[in-house]
mmCIF file of C-alpha atoms and ligand atoms in Angstrom:
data_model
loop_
_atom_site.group_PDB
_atom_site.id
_atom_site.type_symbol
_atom_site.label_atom_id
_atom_site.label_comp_id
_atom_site.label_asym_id
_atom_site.label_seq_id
_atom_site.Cartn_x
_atom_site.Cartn_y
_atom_site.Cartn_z
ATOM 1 C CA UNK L 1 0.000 0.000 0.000
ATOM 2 C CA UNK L 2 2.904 2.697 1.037
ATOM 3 C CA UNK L 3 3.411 5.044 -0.248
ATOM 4 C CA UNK L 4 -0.020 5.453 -2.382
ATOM 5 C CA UNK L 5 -1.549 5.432 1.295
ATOM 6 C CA UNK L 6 -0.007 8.275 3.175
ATOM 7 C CA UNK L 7 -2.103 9.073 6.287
ATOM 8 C CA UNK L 8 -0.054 12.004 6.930
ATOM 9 C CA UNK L 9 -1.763 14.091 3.705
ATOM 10 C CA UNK L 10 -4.893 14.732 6.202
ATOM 11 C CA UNK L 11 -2.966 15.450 8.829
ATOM 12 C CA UNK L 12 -1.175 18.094 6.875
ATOM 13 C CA UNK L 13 -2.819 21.377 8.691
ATOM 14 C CA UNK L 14 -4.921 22.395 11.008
ATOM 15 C CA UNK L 15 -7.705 23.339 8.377
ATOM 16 C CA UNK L 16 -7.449 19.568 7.007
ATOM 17 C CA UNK L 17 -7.323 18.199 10.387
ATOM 18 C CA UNK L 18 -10.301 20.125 11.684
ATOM 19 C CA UNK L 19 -12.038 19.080 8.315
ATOM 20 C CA UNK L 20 -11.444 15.777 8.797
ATOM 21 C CA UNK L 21 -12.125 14.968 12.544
ATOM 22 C CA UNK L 22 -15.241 12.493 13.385
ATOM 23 C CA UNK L 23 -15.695 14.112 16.682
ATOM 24 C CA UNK L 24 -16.095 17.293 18.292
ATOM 25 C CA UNK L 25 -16.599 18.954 21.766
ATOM 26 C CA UNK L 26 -19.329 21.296 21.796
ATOM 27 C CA UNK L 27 -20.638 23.845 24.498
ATOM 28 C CA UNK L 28 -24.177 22.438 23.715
ATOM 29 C CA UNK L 29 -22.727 18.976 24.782
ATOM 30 C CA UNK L 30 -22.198 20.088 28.644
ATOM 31 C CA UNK L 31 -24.536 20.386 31.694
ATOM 32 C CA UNK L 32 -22.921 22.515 35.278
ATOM 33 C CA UNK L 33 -24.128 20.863 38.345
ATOM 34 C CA UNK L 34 -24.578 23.385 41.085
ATOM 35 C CA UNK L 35 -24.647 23.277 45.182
ATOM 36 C CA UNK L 36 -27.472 25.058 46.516
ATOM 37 C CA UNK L 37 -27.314 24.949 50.323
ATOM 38 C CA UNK L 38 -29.939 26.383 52.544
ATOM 39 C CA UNK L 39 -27.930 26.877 55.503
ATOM 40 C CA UNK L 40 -25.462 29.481 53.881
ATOM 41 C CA UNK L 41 -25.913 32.853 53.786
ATOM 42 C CA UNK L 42 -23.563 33.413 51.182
ATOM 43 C CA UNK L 43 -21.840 31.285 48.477
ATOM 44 C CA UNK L 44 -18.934 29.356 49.692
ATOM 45 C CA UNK L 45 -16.113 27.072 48.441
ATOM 46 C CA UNK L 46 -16.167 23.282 48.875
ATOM 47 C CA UNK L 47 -12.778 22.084 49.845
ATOM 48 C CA UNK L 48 -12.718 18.800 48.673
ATOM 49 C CA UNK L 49 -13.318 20.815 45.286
ATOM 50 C CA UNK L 50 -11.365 23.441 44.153
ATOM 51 C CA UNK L 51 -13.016 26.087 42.772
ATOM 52 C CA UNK L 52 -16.527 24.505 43.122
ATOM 53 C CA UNK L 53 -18.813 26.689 45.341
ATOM 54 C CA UNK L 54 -22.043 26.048 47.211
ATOM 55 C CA UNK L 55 -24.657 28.816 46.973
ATOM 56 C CA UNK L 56 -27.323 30.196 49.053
ATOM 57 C CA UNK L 57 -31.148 30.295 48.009
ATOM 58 C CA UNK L 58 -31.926 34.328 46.814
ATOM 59 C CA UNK L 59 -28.369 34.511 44.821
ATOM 60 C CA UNK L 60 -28.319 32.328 42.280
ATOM 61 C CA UNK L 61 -28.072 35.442 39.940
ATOM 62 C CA UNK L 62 -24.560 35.245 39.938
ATOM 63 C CA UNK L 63 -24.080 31.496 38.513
ATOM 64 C CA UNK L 64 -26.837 31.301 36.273
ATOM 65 C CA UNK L 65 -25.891 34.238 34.434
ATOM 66 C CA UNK L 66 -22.514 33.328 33.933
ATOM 67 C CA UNK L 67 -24.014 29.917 32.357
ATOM 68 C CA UNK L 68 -26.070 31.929 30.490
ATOM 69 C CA UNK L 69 -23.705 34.108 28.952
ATOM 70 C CA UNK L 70 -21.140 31.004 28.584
ATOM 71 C CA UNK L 71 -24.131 29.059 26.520
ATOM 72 C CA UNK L 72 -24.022 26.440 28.170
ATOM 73 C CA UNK L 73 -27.174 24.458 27.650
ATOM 74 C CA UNK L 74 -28.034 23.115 31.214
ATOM 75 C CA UNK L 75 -27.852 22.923 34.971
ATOM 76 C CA UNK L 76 -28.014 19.795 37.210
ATOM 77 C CA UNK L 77 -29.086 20.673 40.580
ATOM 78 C CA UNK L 78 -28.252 18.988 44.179
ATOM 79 C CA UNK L 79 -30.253 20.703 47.634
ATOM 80 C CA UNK L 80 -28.438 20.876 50.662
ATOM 81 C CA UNK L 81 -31.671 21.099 53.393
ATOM 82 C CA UNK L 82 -31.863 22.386 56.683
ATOM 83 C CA UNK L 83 -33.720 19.757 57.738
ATOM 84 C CA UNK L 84 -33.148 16.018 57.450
ATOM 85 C CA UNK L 85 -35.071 12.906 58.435
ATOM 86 C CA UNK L 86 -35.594 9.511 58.225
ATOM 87 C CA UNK L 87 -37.711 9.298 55.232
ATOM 88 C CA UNK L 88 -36.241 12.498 53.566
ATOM 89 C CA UNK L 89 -39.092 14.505 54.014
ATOM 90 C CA UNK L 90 -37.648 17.603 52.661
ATOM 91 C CA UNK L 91 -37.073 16.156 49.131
ATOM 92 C CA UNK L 92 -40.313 16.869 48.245
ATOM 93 C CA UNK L 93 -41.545 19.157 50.486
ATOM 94 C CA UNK L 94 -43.324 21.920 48.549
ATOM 95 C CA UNK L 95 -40.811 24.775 49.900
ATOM 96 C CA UNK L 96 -38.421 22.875 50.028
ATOM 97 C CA UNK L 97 -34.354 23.846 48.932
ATOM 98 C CA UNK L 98 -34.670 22.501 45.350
ATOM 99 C CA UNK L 99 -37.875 23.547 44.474
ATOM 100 C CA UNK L 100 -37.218 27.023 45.331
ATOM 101 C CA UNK L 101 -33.789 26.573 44.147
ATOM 102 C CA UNK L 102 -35.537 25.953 40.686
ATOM 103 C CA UNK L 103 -38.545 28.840 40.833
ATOM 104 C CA UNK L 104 -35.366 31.012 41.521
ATOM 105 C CA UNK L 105 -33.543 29.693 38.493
ATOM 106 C CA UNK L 106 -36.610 30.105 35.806
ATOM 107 C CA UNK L 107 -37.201 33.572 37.297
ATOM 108 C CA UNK L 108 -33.773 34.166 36.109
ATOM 109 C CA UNK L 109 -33.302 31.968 33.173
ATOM 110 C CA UNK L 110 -36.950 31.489 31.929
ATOM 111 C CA UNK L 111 -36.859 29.189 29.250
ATOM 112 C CA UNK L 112 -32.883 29.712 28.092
ATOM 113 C CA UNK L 113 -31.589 27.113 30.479
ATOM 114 C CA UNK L 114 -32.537 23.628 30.824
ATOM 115 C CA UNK L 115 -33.090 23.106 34.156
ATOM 116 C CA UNK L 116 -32.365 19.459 35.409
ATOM 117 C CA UNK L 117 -33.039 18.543 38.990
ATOM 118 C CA UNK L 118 -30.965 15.628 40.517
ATOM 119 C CA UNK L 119 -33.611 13.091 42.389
ATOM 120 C CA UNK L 120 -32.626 11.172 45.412
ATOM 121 C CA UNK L 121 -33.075 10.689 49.079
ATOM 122 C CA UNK L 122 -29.138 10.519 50.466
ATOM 123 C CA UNK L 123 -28.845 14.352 50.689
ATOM 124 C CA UNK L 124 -32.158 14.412 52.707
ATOM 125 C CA UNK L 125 -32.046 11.300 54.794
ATOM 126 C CA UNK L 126 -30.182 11.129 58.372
ATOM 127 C CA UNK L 127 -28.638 7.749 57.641
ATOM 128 C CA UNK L 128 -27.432 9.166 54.270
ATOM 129 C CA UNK L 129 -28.581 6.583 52.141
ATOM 130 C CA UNK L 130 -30.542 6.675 48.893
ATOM 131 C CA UNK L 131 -33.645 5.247 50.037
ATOM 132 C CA UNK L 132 -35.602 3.839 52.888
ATOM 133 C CA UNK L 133 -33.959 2.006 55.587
ATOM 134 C CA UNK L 134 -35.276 -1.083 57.920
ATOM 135 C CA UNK L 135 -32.861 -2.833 60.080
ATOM 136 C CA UNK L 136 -29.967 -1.811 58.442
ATOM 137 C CA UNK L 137 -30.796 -3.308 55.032
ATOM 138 C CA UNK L 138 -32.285 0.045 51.749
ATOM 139 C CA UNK L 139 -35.409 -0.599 50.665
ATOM 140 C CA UNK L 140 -36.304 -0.940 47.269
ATOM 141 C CA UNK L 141 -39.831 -0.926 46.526
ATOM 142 C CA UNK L 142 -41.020 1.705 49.841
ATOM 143 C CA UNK L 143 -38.281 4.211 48.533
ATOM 144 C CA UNK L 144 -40.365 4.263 44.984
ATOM 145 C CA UNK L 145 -43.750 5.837 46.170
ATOM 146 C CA UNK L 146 -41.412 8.643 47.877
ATOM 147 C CA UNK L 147 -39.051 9.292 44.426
ATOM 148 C CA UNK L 148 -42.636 9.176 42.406
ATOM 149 C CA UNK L 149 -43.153 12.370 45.441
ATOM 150 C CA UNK L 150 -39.987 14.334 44.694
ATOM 151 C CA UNK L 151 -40.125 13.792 40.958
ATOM 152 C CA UNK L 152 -43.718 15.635 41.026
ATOM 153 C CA UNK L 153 -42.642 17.759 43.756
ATOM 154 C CA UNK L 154 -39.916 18.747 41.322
ATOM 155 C CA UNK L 155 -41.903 18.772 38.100
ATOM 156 C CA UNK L 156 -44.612 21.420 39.398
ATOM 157 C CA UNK L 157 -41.713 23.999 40.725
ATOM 158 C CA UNK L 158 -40.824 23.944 36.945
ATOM 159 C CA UNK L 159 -37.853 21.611 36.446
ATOM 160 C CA UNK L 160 -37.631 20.288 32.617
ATOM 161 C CA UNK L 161 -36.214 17.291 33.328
ATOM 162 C CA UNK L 162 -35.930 14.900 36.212
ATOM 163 C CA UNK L 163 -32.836 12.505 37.192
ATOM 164 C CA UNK L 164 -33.662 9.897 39.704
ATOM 165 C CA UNK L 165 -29.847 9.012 41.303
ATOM 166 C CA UNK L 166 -30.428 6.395 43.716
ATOM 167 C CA UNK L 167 -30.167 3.045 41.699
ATOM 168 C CA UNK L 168 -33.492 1.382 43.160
ATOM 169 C CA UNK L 169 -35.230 -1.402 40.699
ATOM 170 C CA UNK L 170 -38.533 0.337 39.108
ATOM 171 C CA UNK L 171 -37.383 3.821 39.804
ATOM 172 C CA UNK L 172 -37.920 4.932 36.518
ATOM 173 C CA UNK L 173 -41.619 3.440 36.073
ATOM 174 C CA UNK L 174 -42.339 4.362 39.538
ATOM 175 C CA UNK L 175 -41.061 8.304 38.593
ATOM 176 C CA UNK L 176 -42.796 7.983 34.971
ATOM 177 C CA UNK L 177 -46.202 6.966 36.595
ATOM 178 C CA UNK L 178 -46.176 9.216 39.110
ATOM 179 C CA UNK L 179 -45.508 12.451 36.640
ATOM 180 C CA UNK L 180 -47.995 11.204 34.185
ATOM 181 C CA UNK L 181 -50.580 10.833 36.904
ATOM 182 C CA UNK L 182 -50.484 14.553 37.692
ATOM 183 C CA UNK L 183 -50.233 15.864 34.526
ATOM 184 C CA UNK L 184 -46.758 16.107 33.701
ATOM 185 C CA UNK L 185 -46.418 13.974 30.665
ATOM 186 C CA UNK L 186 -43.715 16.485 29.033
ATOM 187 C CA UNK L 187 -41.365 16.224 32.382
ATOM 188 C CA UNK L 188 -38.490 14.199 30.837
ATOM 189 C CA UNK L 189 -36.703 11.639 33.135
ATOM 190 C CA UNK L 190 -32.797 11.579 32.678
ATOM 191 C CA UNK L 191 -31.638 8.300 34.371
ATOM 192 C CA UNK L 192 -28.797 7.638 36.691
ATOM 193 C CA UNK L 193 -29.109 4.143 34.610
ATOM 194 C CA UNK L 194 -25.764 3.062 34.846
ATOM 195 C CA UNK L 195 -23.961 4.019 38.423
ATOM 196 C CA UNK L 196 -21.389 2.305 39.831
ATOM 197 C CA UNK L 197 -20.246 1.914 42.982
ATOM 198 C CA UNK L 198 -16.702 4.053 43.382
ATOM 199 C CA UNK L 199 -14.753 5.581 45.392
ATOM 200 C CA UNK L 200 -14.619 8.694 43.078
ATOM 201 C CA UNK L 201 -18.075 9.709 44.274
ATOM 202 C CA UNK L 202 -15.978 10.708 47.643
ATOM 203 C CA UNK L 203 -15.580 14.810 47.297
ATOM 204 C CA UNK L 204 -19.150 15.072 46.165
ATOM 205 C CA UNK L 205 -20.840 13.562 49.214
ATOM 206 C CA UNK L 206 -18.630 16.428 50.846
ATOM 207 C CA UNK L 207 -20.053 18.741 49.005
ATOM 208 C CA UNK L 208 -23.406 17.612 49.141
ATOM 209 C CA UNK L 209 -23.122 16.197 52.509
ATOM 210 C CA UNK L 210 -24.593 13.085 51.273
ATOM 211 C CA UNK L 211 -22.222 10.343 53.071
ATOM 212 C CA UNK L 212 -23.888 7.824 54.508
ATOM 213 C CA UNK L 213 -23.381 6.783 58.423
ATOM 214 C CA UNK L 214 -23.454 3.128 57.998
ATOM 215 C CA UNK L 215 -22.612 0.582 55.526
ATOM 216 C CA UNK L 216 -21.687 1.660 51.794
ATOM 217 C CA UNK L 217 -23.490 1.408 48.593
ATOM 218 C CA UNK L 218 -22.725 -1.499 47.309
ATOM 219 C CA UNK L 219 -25.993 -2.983 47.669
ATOM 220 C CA UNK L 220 -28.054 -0.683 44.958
ATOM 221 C CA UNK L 221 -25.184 0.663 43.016
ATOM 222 C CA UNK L 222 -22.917 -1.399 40.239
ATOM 223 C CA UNK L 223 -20.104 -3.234 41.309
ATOM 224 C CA UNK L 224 -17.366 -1.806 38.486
ATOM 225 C CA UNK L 225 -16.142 -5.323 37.847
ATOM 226 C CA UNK L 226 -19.106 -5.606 35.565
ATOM 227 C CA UNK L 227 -19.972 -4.595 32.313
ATOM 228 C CA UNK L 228 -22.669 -6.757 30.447
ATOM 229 C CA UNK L 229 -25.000 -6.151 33.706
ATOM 230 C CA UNK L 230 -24.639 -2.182 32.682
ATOM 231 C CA UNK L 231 -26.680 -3.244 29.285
ATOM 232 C CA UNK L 232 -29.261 -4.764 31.299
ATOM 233 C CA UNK L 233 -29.350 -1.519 33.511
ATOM 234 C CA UNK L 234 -29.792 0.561 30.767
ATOM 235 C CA UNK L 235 -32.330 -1.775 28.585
ATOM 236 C CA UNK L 236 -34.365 -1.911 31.456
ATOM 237 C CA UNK L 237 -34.878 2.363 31.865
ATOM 238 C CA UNK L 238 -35.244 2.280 28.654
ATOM 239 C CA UNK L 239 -38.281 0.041 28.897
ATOM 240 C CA UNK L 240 -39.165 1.408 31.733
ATOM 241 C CA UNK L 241 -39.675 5.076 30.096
ATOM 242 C CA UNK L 242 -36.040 6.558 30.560
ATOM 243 C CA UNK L 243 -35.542 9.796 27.795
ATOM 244 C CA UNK L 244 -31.562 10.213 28.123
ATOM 245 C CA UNK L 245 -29.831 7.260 29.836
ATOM 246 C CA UNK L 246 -26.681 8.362 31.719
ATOM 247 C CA UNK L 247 -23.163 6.243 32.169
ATOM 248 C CA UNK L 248 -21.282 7.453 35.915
ATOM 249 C CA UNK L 249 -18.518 7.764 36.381
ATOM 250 C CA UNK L 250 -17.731 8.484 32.642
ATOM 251 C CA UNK L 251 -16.361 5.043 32.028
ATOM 252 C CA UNK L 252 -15.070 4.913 28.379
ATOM 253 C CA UNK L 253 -15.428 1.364 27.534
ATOM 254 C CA UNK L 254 -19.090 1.231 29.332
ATOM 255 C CA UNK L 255 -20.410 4.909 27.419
ATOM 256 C CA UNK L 256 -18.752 2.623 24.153
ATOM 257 C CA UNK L 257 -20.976 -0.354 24.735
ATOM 258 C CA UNK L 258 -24.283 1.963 25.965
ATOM 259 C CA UNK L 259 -24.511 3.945 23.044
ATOM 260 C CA UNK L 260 -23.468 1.387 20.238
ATOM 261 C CA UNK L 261 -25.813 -1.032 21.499
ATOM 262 C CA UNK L 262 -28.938 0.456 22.573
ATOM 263 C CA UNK L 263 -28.506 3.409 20.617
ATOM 264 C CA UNK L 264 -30.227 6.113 22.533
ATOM 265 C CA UNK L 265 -29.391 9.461 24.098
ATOM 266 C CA UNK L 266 -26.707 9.152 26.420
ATOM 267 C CA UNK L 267 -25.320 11.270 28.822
ATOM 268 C CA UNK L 268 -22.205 10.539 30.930
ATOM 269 C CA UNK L 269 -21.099 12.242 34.156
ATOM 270 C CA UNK L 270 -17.529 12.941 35.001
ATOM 271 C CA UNK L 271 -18.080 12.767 38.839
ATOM 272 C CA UNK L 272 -15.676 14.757 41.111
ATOM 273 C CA UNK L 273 -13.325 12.158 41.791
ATOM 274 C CA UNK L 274 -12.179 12.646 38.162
ATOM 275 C CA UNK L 275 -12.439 16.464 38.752
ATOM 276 C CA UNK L 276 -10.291 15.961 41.327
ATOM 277 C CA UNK L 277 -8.016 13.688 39.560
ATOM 278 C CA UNK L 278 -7.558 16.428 36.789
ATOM 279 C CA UNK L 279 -6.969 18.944 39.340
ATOM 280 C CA UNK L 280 -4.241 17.407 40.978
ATOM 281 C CA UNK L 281 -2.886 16.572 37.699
ATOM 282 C CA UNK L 282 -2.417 19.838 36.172
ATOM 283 C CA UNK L 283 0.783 20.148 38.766
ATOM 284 C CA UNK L 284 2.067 17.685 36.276
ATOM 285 C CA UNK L 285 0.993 18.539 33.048
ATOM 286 C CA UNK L 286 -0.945 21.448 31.361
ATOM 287 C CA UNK L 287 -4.826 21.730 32.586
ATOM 288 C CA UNK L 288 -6.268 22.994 29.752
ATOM 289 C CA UNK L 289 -4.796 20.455 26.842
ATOM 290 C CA UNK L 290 -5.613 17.421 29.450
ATOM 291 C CA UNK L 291 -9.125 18.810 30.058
ATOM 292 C CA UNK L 292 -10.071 19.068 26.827
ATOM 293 C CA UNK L 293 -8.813 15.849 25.455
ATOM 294 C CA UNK L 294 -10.599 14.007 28.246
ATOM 295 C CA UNK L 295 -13.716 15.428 27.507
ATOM 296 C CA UNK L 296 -13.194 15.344 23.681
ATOM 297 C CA UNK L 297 -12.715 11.092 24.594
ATOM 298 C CA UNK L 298 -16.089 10.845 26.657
ATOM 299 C CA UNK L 299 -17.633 12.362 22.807
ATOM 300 C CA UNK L 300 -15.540 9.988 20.990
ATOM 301 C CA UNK L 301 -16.775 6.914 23.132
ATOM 302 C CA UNK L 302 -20.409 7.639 22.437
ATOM 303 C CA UNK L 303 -21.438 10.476 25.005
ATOM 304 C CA UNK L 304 -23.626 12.926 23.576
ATOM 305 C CA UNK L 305 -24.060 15.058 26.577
ATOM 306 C CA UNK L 306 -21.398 15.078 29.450
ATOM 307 C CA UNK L 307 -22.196 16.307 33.033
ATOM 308 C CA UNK L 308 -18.692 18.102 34.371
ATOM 309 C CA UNK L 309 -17.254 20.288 36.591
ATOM 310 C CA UNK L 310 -15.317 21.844 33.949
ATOM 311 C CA UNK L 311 -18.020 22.727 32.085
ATOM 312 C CA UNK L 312 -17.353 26.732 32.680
ATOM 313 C CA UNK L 313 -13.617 26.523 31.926
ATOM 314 C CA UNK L 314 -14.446 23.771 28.708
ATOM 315 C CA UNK L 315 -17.022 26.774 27.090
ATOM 316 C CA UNK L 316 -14.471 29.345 27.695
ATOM 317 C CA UNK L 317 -12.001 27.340 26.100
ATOM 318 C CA UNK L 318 -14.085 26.405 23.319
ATOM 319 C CA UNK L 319 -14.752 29.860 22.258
ATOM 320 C CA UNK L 320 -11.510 30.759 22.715
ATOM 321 C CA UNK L 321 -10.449 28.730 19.412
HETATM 322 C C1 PBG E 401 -26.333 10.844 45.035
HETATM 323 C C2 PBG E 401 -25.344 11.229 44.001
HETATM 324 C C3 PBG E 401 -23.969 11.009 44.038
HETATM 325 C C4 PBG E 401 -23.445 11.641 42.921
HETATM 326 C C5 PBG E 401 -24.503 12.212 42.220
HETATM 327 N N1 PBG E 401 -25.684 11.929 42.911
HETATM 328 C C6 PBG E 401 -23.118 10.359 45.043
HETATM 329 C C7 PBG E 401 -23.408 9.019 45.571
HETATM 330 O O1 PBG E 401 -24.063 8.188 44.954
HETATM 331 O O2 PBG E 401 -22.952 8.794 46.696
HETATM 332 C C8 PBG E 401 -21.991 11.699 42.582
HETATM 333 C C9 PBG E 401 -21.560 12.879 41.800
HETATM 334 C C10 PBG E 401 -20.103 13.154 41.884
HETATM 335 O O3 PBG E 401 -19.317 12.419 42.509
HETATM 336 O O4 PBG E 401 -19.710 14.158 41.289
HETATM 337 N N2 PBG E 401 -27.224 9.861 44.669
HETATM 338 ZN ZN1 ZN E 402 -28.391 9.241 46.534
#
């Protein structure tokens, strides 16, 4: 074949090289998740995550319109409540931190931000935990009636889009049912489908002061040793109702296999153990280039919309070129 084939002609400039590529990062690819912590007066910086801030209800000004004016597309939200209980009653309690955490944000944004509200019990539970507990063990099918709760809790304070987090069999149907009973048949449901159990969830729980105080997660959430079971996970949301099926941590082999076999939206979330990880890393190497590239792999792999930390510095980058 050499030399008629020369790869090297389409690699020539950067013209031909941009012409040529199969992938791109775009702005409209990324979602920011933000902190909104009822406690604070004002906004303050998580430690465990550099340059990450919580934010107080009333002053959300400031972050939303820097999305806005960055582009980016959309917002996933976690709620830090004052009050926590057994059952996580302030998940879905009408004035609760999220729900007026989201009439805040359309009040700011209206309709040019896609407002995505994160659904699950740990942040709002005493034990921590992402659903019901009885003698120590989670309980599935109890914990549904309460997600079907928060999702239409949620849905009325105007959120376009639901994601149920907490890995419990039938959350989806249980969250679809419960929407479409009371009216909200346009709510879409972006599933935690795929979430595995990891270690790199550690800084968030921090940040959301989510940890649990006994046990770990290892019974609801994926052990990472396995990767046919994460088709099964997937195929099942998707029967179950699922719109956008999302692949955490943003595992590039598992994203691969999602999106080439099922073939649906997919979203991926680069969790802050791998913000973290790029953090400390750019005392090695150079933040921006290693960034990118990561990102630009989730695309490559399948990910059509990636959840990140960097989302702010990725736009500014982007427009930068
Ligand atoms: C809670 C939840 C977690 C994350 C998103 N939602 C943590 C957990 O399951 O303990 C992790 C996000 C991150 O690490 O950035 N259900
Ligand atoms: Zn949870």
């Amino acid at each position: 074949m050499y030399p008629r084939i020369r790869f090297r002609r389409l690699r020539k400039s950067q013209k031909i090289r941009d012409f040529v590529s199969e992938t791109s990062l775009e702005v409209k690819d990324l979602v920011y998740p933000i902190f909104i912590d009822e406690n604070l007066k004002k906004k303050k910086e998580i430690p465990e995550m550099p340059n990450q801030y919580r934010f107080p209800l009333g002053q959300l000004e400031e972050p939303i319109n820097e999305l806005l004016e960055l582009k980016i597309p959309a917002v996933i939200l976690f709620g830090i409540p004052s009050y926590k209980d057994s059952i996580g009653s302030s998940a879905y309690a009408k004035d609760g931190v999220i729900q007026k955490a989201i009439k805040e944000i359309r009040g700011i944004a209206g309709e040019d931000l896609i407002v995505i509200a994160d659904l699950c019990l740990c942040e709002y539970t005493d034990h921590g935990h992402c659903g019901l507990v009885k003698n120590g063990k989670i309980l599935n099918d109890e914990t549904l009636e309460i997600y079907g709760k928060i999702a239409v809790s949620q849905a009325e304070a105007g959120a376009d889009m639901v994601a149920p987090s907490g890995m419990m069999d039938g959350m989806v149907m249980a969250i679809r049912e419960a929407l479409d009973k009371e009216g909200f048949t346009d709510t879409s449901i972006l599933s935690y489908a795929v979430k595995y159990n990891t270690v790199l969830y550690t800084p968030f729980r921090y940040a959301a002061e989510s940890g649990y105080k006994f046990g770990d997660r290892s019974t609801y959430q994926m052990d990472i040793r396995n990767s046919d079971e994460a088709i099964r996970e997937a195929k099942a949301d998707i029967e179950e109702g699922a719109d956008i099926i999302m692949v955490k941590p943003s595992f590039l082999d598992i994203i691969y296999r999602v999106k080439t076999e099922l073939k649906y939206p997919t979203a991926t979330y680069c969790v802050s153990g791998e913000y973290v990880m790029l953090k400390a890393a750019a005392n090695y190497l150079n933040e921006k280039n290693n960034v990118l590239e990561y990102h630009i792999c989730r695309k490559r792999a399948g990910a059509d919309i990636i959840i990140t930390y960097y989302a702010k510095d990725l736009a500014r980058w982007l427009q930068e070129k």
